[in-house]
Amino acid sequence: MIYESEKSQGKISQISDEHSENNALGHELGHRFLMAAFNWKLPNDGYGSPAPDWLDETAAVLNENDFITKNRREAFRKLDEDFNSIFEIVSKAHPVPSKMSQDEINKRIREIRAEMAKSGSGTKAVKLNINNEDYSKKIDKFYGTIRVFIDFLDKYTSKDGVYESIAKGLSEGNDFESWLNDYGAIYGLPSSMEQLNKLWIKFAKKRFNQ
């Protein structure tokens, strides 16, 4: 499910339906690839899968198109340095709790699809816009942070395969800190959360001056 804040939805409505549909498809395929590629040994108590929410959405955001990627980065820049530490990023739950919102989500999806069928526009991928201001801000911050965290890893990792390695480690029941201790140096990253966080803070702060 693609979540967009009311503020960003206005921008996204300016692009073609085809462009938007392709982004929704890429995002959703990212979720599915993550689940299919690894044998998850964790309970299915995350937002949308057994994977930690941040990793599940990282897989999805990695597959988004250039237009949405640009908007994610812009959302991060607007945080005015109110960004999460590495410790928070890898422990933070999705801002829309699945149990609390699922009935509302399903109802709205049915309404949208009924409207689309009635108008003859078919039943393509559905975007659900969250109009609650508090959720909107949290969603923009969550996805913006994920996007820039991806940029951070892309900049500092020294070899390919870091996302696959992280996913494999976490699918086996390890946490990100354990993965970093064991494999961080192999990928050119610090081997401790404290060191990685210092590097992240320096990187993130530069984004507010771009």
Short mmCIF file of C-alpha atoms in Angstrom, two decimals, residues 82-89:
data_model
loop_
_atom_site.label_atom_id
_atom_site.label_comp_id
_atom_site.label_asym_id
_atom_site.label_seq_id
_atom_site.Cartn_x
_atom_site.Cartn_y
_atom_site.Cartn_z
CA ASP A 82 14.45 17.07 13.35
CA PHE A 83 15.57 13.69 12.06
CA ASN A 84 15.91 10.27 13.65
CA SER A 85 19.14 8.71 14.83
CA ILE A 86 20.25 5.34 13.48
CA PHE A 87 19.01 3.80 16.72
CA GLU A 88 15.52 5.20 16.08
CA ILE A 89 15.46 4.35 12.37
#
